[in-house]
PDB file of C-alpha atoms in Angstrom:
ATOM      1  CA  MET F   1     -80.898-175.664 123.720  1.00 61.00           C
ATOM      2  CA  ASP F   2     -84.108-175.116 121.726  1.00 67.00           C
ATOM      3  CA  ARG F   3     -83.624-178.457 119.965  1.00 79.00           C
ATOM      4  CA  ILE F   4     -83.581-180.473 123.191  1.00 84.00           C
ATOM      5  CA  PRO F   5     -86.996-182.123 123.809  1.00 88.00           C
ATOM      6  CA  ASN F   6     -88.837-180.968 126.919  1.00 88.00           C
ATOM      7  CA  GLU F   7     -88.636-184.427 128.482  1.00 90.00           C
ATOM      8  CA  LEU F   8     -84.846-184.577 128.172  1.00 92.00           C
ATOM      9  CA  LEU F   9     -84.370-180.979 129.329  1.00 89.00           C
ATOM     10  CA  GLN F  10     -86.582-181.687 132.349  1.00 90.00           C
ATOM     11  CA  GLN F  11     -84.428-184.668 133.299  1.00 93.00           C
ATOM     12  CA  ILE F  12     -81.268-182.567 132.962  1.00 92.00           C
ATOM     13  CA  LEU F  13     -82.706-179.814 135.142  1.00 92.00           C
ATOM     14  CA  ASN F  14     -83.997-182.311 137.702  1.00 92.00           C
ATOM     15  CA  PHE F  15     -80.494-183.709 138.093  1.00 94.00           C
ATOM     16  CA  ALA F  16     -78.938-180.231 138.218  1.00 92.00           C
ATOM     17  CA  MET F  17     -81.229-179.122 141.057  1.00 94.00           C
ATOM     18  CA  LEU F  18     -80.378-182.034 143.375  1.00 93.00           C
ATOM     19  CA  SER F  19     -78.473-181.010 146.497  1.00 92.00           C
ATOM     20  CA  LYS F  20     -77.566-182.451 149.894  1.00 92.00           C
ATOM     21  CA  ILE F  21     -77.975-178.973 151.400  1.00 94.00           C
ATOM     22  CA  PRO F  22     -81.618-178.182 152.199  1.00 96.00           C
ATOM     23  CA  PHE F  23     -83.241-175.027 150.858  1.00 96.00           C
ATOM     24  CA  CYS F  24     -83.845-172.955 153.999  1.00 95.00           C
ATOM     25  CA  ILE F  25     -86.478-170.619 152.624  1.00 94.00           C
ATOM     26  CA  ASP F  26     -86.847-168.580 155.807  1.00 93.00           C
ATOM     27  CA  ASN F  27     -83.175-167.595 155.542  1.00 94.00           C
ATOM     28  CA  PHE F  28     -83.971-166.232 152.067  1.00 93.00           C
ATOM     29  CA  LEU F  29     -86.969-164.320 153.409  1.00 92.00           C
ATOM     30  CA  ASP F  30     -84.897-162.802 156.221  1.00 92.00           C
ATOM     31  CA  ALA F  31     -82.128-161.852 153.791  1.00 92.00           C
ATOM     32  CA  SER F  32     -84.669-160.139 151.539  1.00 91.00           C
ATOM     33  CA  LYS F  33     -85.989-158.051 154.442  1.00 90.00           C
ATOM     34  CA  TRP F  34     -82.502-156.996 155.571  1.00 90.00           C
ATOM     35  CA  ALA F  35     -81.387-156.190 152.032  1.00 90.00           C
ATOM     36  CA  THR F  36     -84.419-153.963 151.566  1.00 88.00           C
ATOM     37  CA  LYS F  37     -83.968-152.260 154.938  1.00 88.00           C
ATOM     38  CA  TYR F  38     -80.271-151.523 154.543  1.00 87.00           C
ATOM     39  CA  ARG F  39     -80.225-151.194 150.735  1.00 85.00           C
ATOM     40  CA  ARG F  40     -77.406-153.645 150.342  1.00 86.00           C
ATOM     41  CA  GLY F  41     -76.908-156.703 148.161  1.00 87.00           C
ATOM     42  CA  PHE F  42     -79.140-159.671 148.930  1.00 89.00           C
ATOM     43  CA  ASP F  43     -76.207-162.106 148.860  1.00 91.00           C
ATOM     44  CA  SER F  44     -74.447-160.401 151.766  1.00 90.00           C
ATOM     45  CA  PHE F  45     -77.305-161.254 154.152  1.00 93.00           C
ATOM     46  CA  LEU F  46     -77.759-164.849 153.017  1.00 94.00           C
ATOM     47  CA  ASP F  47     -76.125-167.680 154.947  1.00 94.00           C
ATOM     48  CA  PRO F  48     -73.152-168.996 152.912  1.00 95.00           C
ATOM     49  CA  SER F  49     -74.651-172.492 152.915  1.00 95.00           C
ATOM     50  CA  GLN F  50     -77.551-171.163 150.860  1.00 95.00           C
ATOM     51  CA  LEU F  51     -75.509-169.536 148.091  1.00 95.00           C
ATOM     52  CA  PRO F  52     -75.533-172.670 145.864  1.00 95.00           C
ATOM     53  CA  THR F  53     -79.338-172.701 146.115  1.00 95.00           C
ATOM     54  CA  LEU F  54     -79.412-169.030 145.177  1.00 94.00           C
ATOM     55  CA  ARG F  55     -77.220-169.752 142.152  1.00 94.00           C
ATOM     56  CA  ASP F  56     -79.590-172.551 141.106  1.00 94.00           C
ATOM     57  CA  TRP F  57     -82.554-170.168 141.302  1.00 94.00           C
ATOM     58  CA  ARG F  58     -80.794-167.437 139.326  1.00 92.00           C
ATOM     59  CA  LEU F  59     -79.795-169.976 136.707  1.00 90.00           C
ATOM     60  CA  ILE F  60     -83.347-171.049 136.000  1.00 90.00           C
ATOM     61  CA  VAL F  61     -84.999-167.625 136.138  1.00 88.00           C
ATOM     62  CA  GLY F  62     -82.355-165.831 134.096  1.00 83.00           C
ATOM     63  CA  THR F  63     -82.802-167.680 130.822  1.00 79.00           C
ATOM     64  CA  SER F  64     -85.620-168.427 128.379  1.00 83.00           C
ATOM     65  CA  ARG F  65     -89.305-168.746 129.242  1.00 87.00           C
ATOM     66  CA  ARG F  66     -89.195-172.488 128.484  1.00 88.00           C
ATOM     67  CA  PHE F  67     -86.156-172.917 130.725  1.00 87.00           C
ATOM     68  CA  ARG F  68     -87.848-170.995 133.537  1.00 90.00           C
ATOM     69  CA  GLN F  69     -91.008-173.070 133.324  1.00 91.00           C
ATOM     70  CA  LEU F  70     -89.223-176.421 133.440  1.00 92.00           C
ATOM     71  CA  GLY F  71     -86.536-175.146 135.796  1.00 93.00           C
ATOM     72  CA  LYS F  72     -88.926-173.946 138.485  1.00 94.00           C
ATOM     73  CA  GLU F  73     -90.659-177.322 138.472  1.00 94.00           C
ATOM     74  CA  ALA F  74     -87.269-179.028 138.848  1.00 95.00           C
ATOM     75  CA  PHE F  75     -86.175-176.607 141.566  1.00 96.00           C
ATOM     76  CA  PHE F  76     -89.120-177.104 143.888  1.00 96.00           C
ATOM     77  CA  SER F  77     -89.537-180.822 143.246  1.00 95.00           C
ATOM     78  CA  HIS F  78     -85.878-181.703 143.854  1.00 95.00           C
ATOM     79  CA  LYS F  79     -85.019-179.586 146.898  1.00 96.00           C
ATOM     80  CA  THR F  80     -85.689-180.457 150.506  1.00 96.00           C
ATOM     81  CA  ILE F  81     -87.341-177.261 151.742  1.00 96.00           C
ATOM     82  CA  VAL F  82     -87.001-176.250 155.389  1.00 96.00           C
ATOM     83  CA  MET F  83     -90.024-174.101 156.116  1.00 93.00           C
ATOM     84  CA  ASP F  84     -91.340-172.558 159.314  1.00 90.00           C
ATOM     85  CA  PRO F  85     -95.008-173.452 159.909  1.00 85.00           C
ATOM     86  CA  ASP F  86     -95.887-169.727 159.821  1.00 86.00           C
ATOM     87  CA  THR F  87     -94.328-169.543 156.358  1.00 90.00           C
ATOM     88  CA  VAL F  88     -96.707-172.278 155.186  1.00 89.00           C
ATOM     89  CA  ASP F  89     -99.634-170.107 156.297  1.00 87.00           C
ATOM     90  CA  LEU F  90     -98.310-167.209 154.201  1.00 89.00           C
ATOM     91  CA  LEU F  91     -97.796-169.505 151.228  1.00 90.00           C
ATOM     92  CA  GLN F  92    -101.343-170.842 151.405  1.00 87.00           C
ATOM     93  CA  THR F  93    -102.728-167.300 151.182  1.00 88.00           C
ATOM     94  CA  SER F  94    -100.292-166.185 148.436  1.00 88.00           C
ATOM     95  CA  GLN F  95     -98.617-163.696 150.798  1.00 88.00           C
ATOM     96  CA  LEU F  96     -95.119-165.173 150.751  1.00 89.00           C
ATOM     97  CA  LYS F  97     -93.184-162.176 149.454  1.00 84.00           C
ATOM     98  CA  PRO F  98     -90.939-161.581 147.564  1.00 85.00           C
ATOM     99  CA  LEU F  99     -92.085-164.668 145.617  1.00 88.00           C
ATOM    100  CA  SER F 100     -94.662-163.792 142.977  1.00 90.00           C
ATOM    101  CA  VAL F 101     -98.150-165.268 143.238  1.00 92.00           C
ATOM    102  CA  GLU F 102     -97.317-167.430 140.213  1.00 93.00           C
ATOM    103  CA  ASP F 103     -94.131-168.763 141.804  1.00 93.00           C
ATOM    104  CA  GLN F 104     -95.963-169.464 145.057  1.00 93.00           C
ATOM    105  CA  GLY F 105     -98.452-171.539 143.087  1.00 94.00           C
ATOM    106  CA  ILE F 106     -95.618-173.450 141.398  1.00 94.00           C
ATOM    107  CA  MET F 107     -94.001-174.057 144.764  1.00 94.00           C
ATOM    108  CA  ILE F 108     -97.212-175.472 146.217  1.00 94.00           C
ATOM    109  CA  LYS F 109     -97.818-177.647 143.168  1.00 95.00           C
ATOM    110  CA  TYR F 110     -94.372-179.219 142.852  1.00 96.00           C
ATOM    111  CA  THR F 111     -92.836-179.331 146.329  1.00 96.00           C
ATOM    112  CA  ASN F 112     -91.808-182.899 147.100  1.00 95.00           C
ATOM    113  CA  SER F 113     -90.017-182.713 150.465  1.00 96.00           C
ATOM    114  CA  ILE F 114     -90.592-180.387 153.428  1.00 96.00           C
ATOM    115  CA  VAL F 115     -88.972-180.146 156.858  1.00 95.00           C
ATOM    116  CA  PHE F 116     -90.887-178.312 159.581  1.00 93.00           C
ATOM    117  CA  PRO F 117     -88.616-176.936 162.351  1.00 92.00           C
ATOM    118  CA  GLU F 118     -90.285-176.939 165.758  1.00 86.00           C
ATOM    119  CA  ARG F 119     -88.819-174.953 168.645  1.00 82.00           C
ATOM    120  CA  THR F 120     -90.239-177.241 171.315  1.00 76.00           C
ATOM    121  CA  SER F 121     -89.287-180.855 171.850  1.00 69.00           C
ATOM    122  CA  GLU F 122     -92.296-182.002 173.869  1.00 66.00           C
ATOM    123  CA  SER F 123     -95.366-180.300 172.405  1.00 69.00           C
ATOM    124  CA  PRO F 124     -97.783-182.416 170.344  1.00 76.00           C
ATOM    125  CA  SER F 125     -99.161-179.349 168.534  1.00 78.00           C
ATOM    126  CA  SER F 126     -96.869-179.792 165.519  1.00 77.00           C
ATOM    127  CA  LEU F 127     -98.186-183.303 164.876  1.00 81.00           C
ATOM    128  CA  LEU F 128    -101.791-182.345 165.566  1.00 82.00           C
ATOM    129  CA  ARG F 129    -101.562-179.638 162.885  1.00 84.00           C
ATOM    130  CA  LEU F 130     -99.520-181.657 160.410  1.00 86.00           C
ATOM    131  CA  SER F 131    -102.411-182.760 158.221  1.00 87.00           C
ATOM    132  CA  ARG F 132    -103.594-179.161 157.725  1.00 87.00           C
ATOM    133  CA  ARG F 133    -100.082-177.926 157.004  1.00 89.00           C
ATOM    134  CA  ILE F 134     -99.402-180.413 154.220  1.00 92.00           C
ATOM    135  CA  ALA F 135    -102.881-180.345 152.668  1.00 90.00           C
ATOM    136  CA  PRO F 136    -102.023-177.762 149.948  1.00 91.00           C
ATOM    137  CA  PHE F 137     -99.080-179.791 148.534  1.00 95.00           C
ATOM    138  CA  PRO F 138    -100.390-182.399 146.050  1.00 94.00           C
ATOM    139  CA  HIS F 139     -96.998-183.944 145.181  1.00 94.00           C
ATOM    140  CA  LEU F 140     -95.540-184.159 148.664  1.00 95.00           C
ATOM    141  CA  GLN F 141     -93.683-187.422 149.310  1.00 95.00           C
ATOM    142  CA  HIS F 142     -91.612-186.641 152.393  1.00 94.00           C
ATOM    143  CA  ILE F 143     -92.154-184.770 155.669  1.00 93.00           C
ATOM    144  CA  GLY F 144     -89.403-184.099 158.164  1.00 92.00           C
ATOM    145  CA  ILE F 145     -90.177-182.896 161.678  1.00 89.00           C
ATOM    146  CA  LEU F 146     -87.270-181.217 163.447  1.00 90.00           C
ATOM    147  CA  PHE F 147     -87.749-180.919 167.200  1.00 87.00           C
ATOM    148  CA  GLY F 148     -85.796-178.556 169.435  1.00 84.00           C
ATOM    149  CA  TYR F 149     -85.005-176.021 166.682  1.00 88.00           C
ATOM    150  CA  ARG F 150     -83.065-172.946 167.853  1.00 88.00           C
ATOM    151  CA  LYS F 151     -83.362-170.126 165.346  1.00 85.00           C
ATOM    152  CA  LYS F 152     -80.634-167.947 166.855  1.00 87.00           C
ATOM    153  CA  GLU F 153     -77.977-170.633 166.534  1.00 90.00           C
ATOM    154  CA  PRO F 154     -75.924-171.112 163.328  1.00 90.00           C
ATOM    155  CA  LEU F 155     -77.799-172.402 160.315  1.00 93.00           C
ATOM    156  CA  GLU F 156     -75.184-175.125 159.905  1.00 94.00           C
ATOM    157  CA  LEU F 157     -76.674-176.846 162.968  1.00 93.00           C
ATOM    158  CA  LEU F 158     -80.106-176.908 161.332  1.00 94.00           C
ATOM    159  CA  ILE F 159     -78.569-178.366 158.175  1.00 94.00           C
ATOM    160  CA  GLU F 160     -76.748-180.988 160.247  1.00 93.00           C
ATOM    161  CA  ALA F 161     -80.005-181.947 161.969  1.00 92.00           C
ATOM    162  CA  VAL F 162     -81.809-182.318 158.638  1.00 94.00           C
ATOM    163  CA  GLN F 163     -79.022-184.410 157.147  1.00 92.00           C
ATOM    164  CA  GLU F 164     -78.983-186.653 160.233  1.00 90.00           C
ATOM    165  CA  GLY F 165     -82.727-187.298 160.098  1.00 87.00           C
ATOM    166  CA  ARG F 166     -83.877-190.827 160.833  1.00 87.00           C
ATOM    167  CA  PRO F 167     -86.937-192.853 159.889  1.00 85.00           C
ATOM    168  CA  ALA F 168     -89.753-192.121 162.302  1.00 80.00           C
ATOM    169  CA  PRO F 169     -90.012-194.412 165.354  1.00 80.00           C
ATOM    170  CA  ASP F 170     -92.479-197.267 164.922  1.00 75.00           C
ATOM    171  CA  HIS F 171     -95.488-195.584 166.508  1.00 78.00           C
ATOM    172  CA  LEU F 172     -95.113-192.163 164.870  1.00 79.00           C
ATOM    173  CA  PRO F 173     -96.481-192.997 161.383  1.00 81.00           C
ATOM    174  CA  SER F 174     -99.612-194.572 162.844  1.00 81.00           C
ATOM    175  CA  ALA F 175    -100.015-191.604 165.185  1.00 81.00           C
ATOM    176  CA  VAL F 176     -99.914-189.011 162.390  1.00 83.00           C
ATOM    177  CA  ALA F 177    -102.037-191.271 160.172  1.00 85.00           C
ATOM    178  CA  SER F 178    -104.752-191.153 162.822  1.00 83.00           C
ATOM    179  CA  MET F 179    -104.738-187.357 162.351  1.00 82.00           C
ATOM    180  CA  GLY F 180    -105.228-187.592 158.595  1.00 85.00           C
ATOM    181  CA  VAL F 181    -101.683-187.762 157.205  1.00 88.00           C
ATOM    182  CA  PRO F 182    -101.513-190.286 154.294  1.00 89.00           C
ATOM    183  CA  VAL F 183     -98.429-192.188 155.467  1.00 88.00           C
ATOM    184  CA  ASP F 184     -98.931-194.746 152.700  1.00 89.00           C
ATOM    185  CA  LYS F 185     -97.908-191.985 150.262  1.00 92.00           C
ATOM    186  CA  ILE F 186     -95.731-189.737 152.418  1.00 92.00           C
ATOM    187  CA  GLN F 187     -92.571-190.778 154.260  1.00 92.00           C
ATOM    188  CA  VAL F 188     -92.178-189.280 157.734  1.00 90.00           C
ATOM    189  CA  THR F 189     -88.692-188.548 159.076  1.00 90.00           C
ATOM    190  CA  LEU F 190     -87.794-187.380 162.572  1.00 88.00           C
ATOM    191  CA  MET F 191     -84.946-184.984 163.343  1.00 89.00           C
ATOM    192  CA  VAL F 192     -83.577-183.582 166.593  1.00 89.00           C
ATOM    193  CA  TRP F 193     -81.335-180.606 167.266  1.00 89.00           C
ATOM    194  CA  PRO F 194     -77.651-181.687 167.387  1.00 89.00           C
ATOM    195  CA  SER F 195     -77.257-180.885 171.083  1.00 82.00           C
ATOM    196  CA  ASN F 196     -80.367-182.882 172.024  1.00 84.00           C
ATOM    197  CA  SER F 197     -80.601-186.583 172.790  1.00 82.00           C
ATOM    198  CA  TRP F 198     -82.336-188.802 170.244  1.00 83.00           C
ATOM    199  CA  ASP F 199     -83.231-191.443 172.843  1.00 85.00           C
ATOM    200  CA  MET F 200     -84.598-188.825 175.214  1.00 82.00           C
ATOM    201  CA  HIS F 201     -86.782-187.357 172.493  1.00 80.00           C
ATOM    202  CA  VAL F 202     -88.176-190.756 171.511  1.00 81.00           C
ATOM    203  CA  ALA F 203     -89.028-191.239 175.180  1.00 82.00           C
ATOM    204  CA  ASP F 204     -90.795-187.856 175.185  1.00 79.00           C
ATOM    205  CA  LEU F 205     -92.819-188.942 172.167  1.00 80.00           C
ATOM    206  CA  GLN F 206     -94.054-191.989 173.999  1.00 80.00           C
ATOM    207  CA  ARG F 207     -94.565-190.234 177.343  1.00 80.00           C
ATOM    208  CA  VAL F 208     -96.086-186.903 176.294  1.00 78.00           C
ATOM    209  CA  ILE F 209     -96.988-186.683 172.627  1.00 79.00           C
ATOM    210  CA  TYR F 210     -98.533-190.036 171.699  1.00 81.00           C
ATOM    211  CA  PRO F 211    -101.164-190.013 174.492  1.00 82.00           C
ATOM    212  CA  VAL F 212    -102.402-186.574 173.408  1.00 82.00           C
ATOM    213  CA  ILE F 213    -102.568-187.648 169.769  1.00 83.00           C
ATOM    214  CA  ARG F 214    -104.543-190.768 170.675  1.00 81.00           C
ATOM    215  CA  ILE F 215    -107.097-188.645 172.548  1.00 82.00           C
ATOM    216  CA  ALA F 216    -107.302-186.169 169.651  1.00 82.00           C
ATOM    217  CA  ALA F 217    -107.705-188.999 167.132  1.00 78.00           C
ATOM    218  CA  LYS F 218    -110.588-190.467 169.094  1.00 80.00           C
ATOM    219  CA  ALA F 219    -112.274-187.069 169.245  1.00 78.00           C
ATOM    220  CA  ARG F 220    -111.685-186.625 165.518  1.00 72.00           C
ATOM    221  CA  GLY F 221    -113.249-190.013 164.854  1.00 68.00           C
ATOM    222  CA  ARG F 222    -116.345-189.170 166.880  1.00 57.00           C
ATOM    223  CA  LYS F 223    -116.822-185.913 164.972  1.00 57.00           C
ATOM    224  CA  SER F 224    -116.623-187.720 161.631  1.00 49.00           C
ATOM    225  CA  GLN F 225    -119.282-190.279 162.586  1.00 47.00           C
ATOM    226  CA  PRO F 226    -122.844-189.582 161.377  1.00 45.00           C
ATOM    227  CA  THR F 227    -125.321-188.706 164.083  1.00 47.00           C
ATOM    228  CA  SER F 228    -128.577-190.609 164.458  1.00 46.00           C
ATOM    229  CA  ASP F 229    -131.952-188.896 164.739  1.00 45.00           C
TER     230      ASP F 229
END
């Protein structure tokens, strides 16, 4: 292993970390809390769908320092991470335990794809705050917005929604771009909860969300204009 050049080892690890199952980090955080509270094994509280991701993490952190360094970069840059907006706030302030401050920094630096689950299906707040949420991630190339998320339902439904994500409707990229999201560099994908109607949600975007974003974008533009004496 020591004789393999860093570039080749990085490519191997990048390929090894690829997965069709998203990394649902909030499920890991919940499992950590329950394991601590009940003094039982972490694995027993983790959703079964997340066990392959857990094995990937243990693989990269349980070997040499070189392997850990390259492996963590591969892990965060080649997973689609489902992350509650509140979790992003904790990450930005280095309070996302049990991840170390160092690992939180690596996560911010290398994350490539994020899905934000939103419990509402008609509120524009998620799009209005999108630019601030993604600002810390310099290598981000994909954002998924999942509307109608239901936390108490099985995680398999969330995974299904993420896997069934579609390119954003025509007006959505321009709408989020008006709020400061660099859509020329970041792909935007829309997802809806499996029991919800895609067509109905697109109609809600046009009826409720887009008008509010247009008003907010105009206000944002006025604030950015220089004032005359």
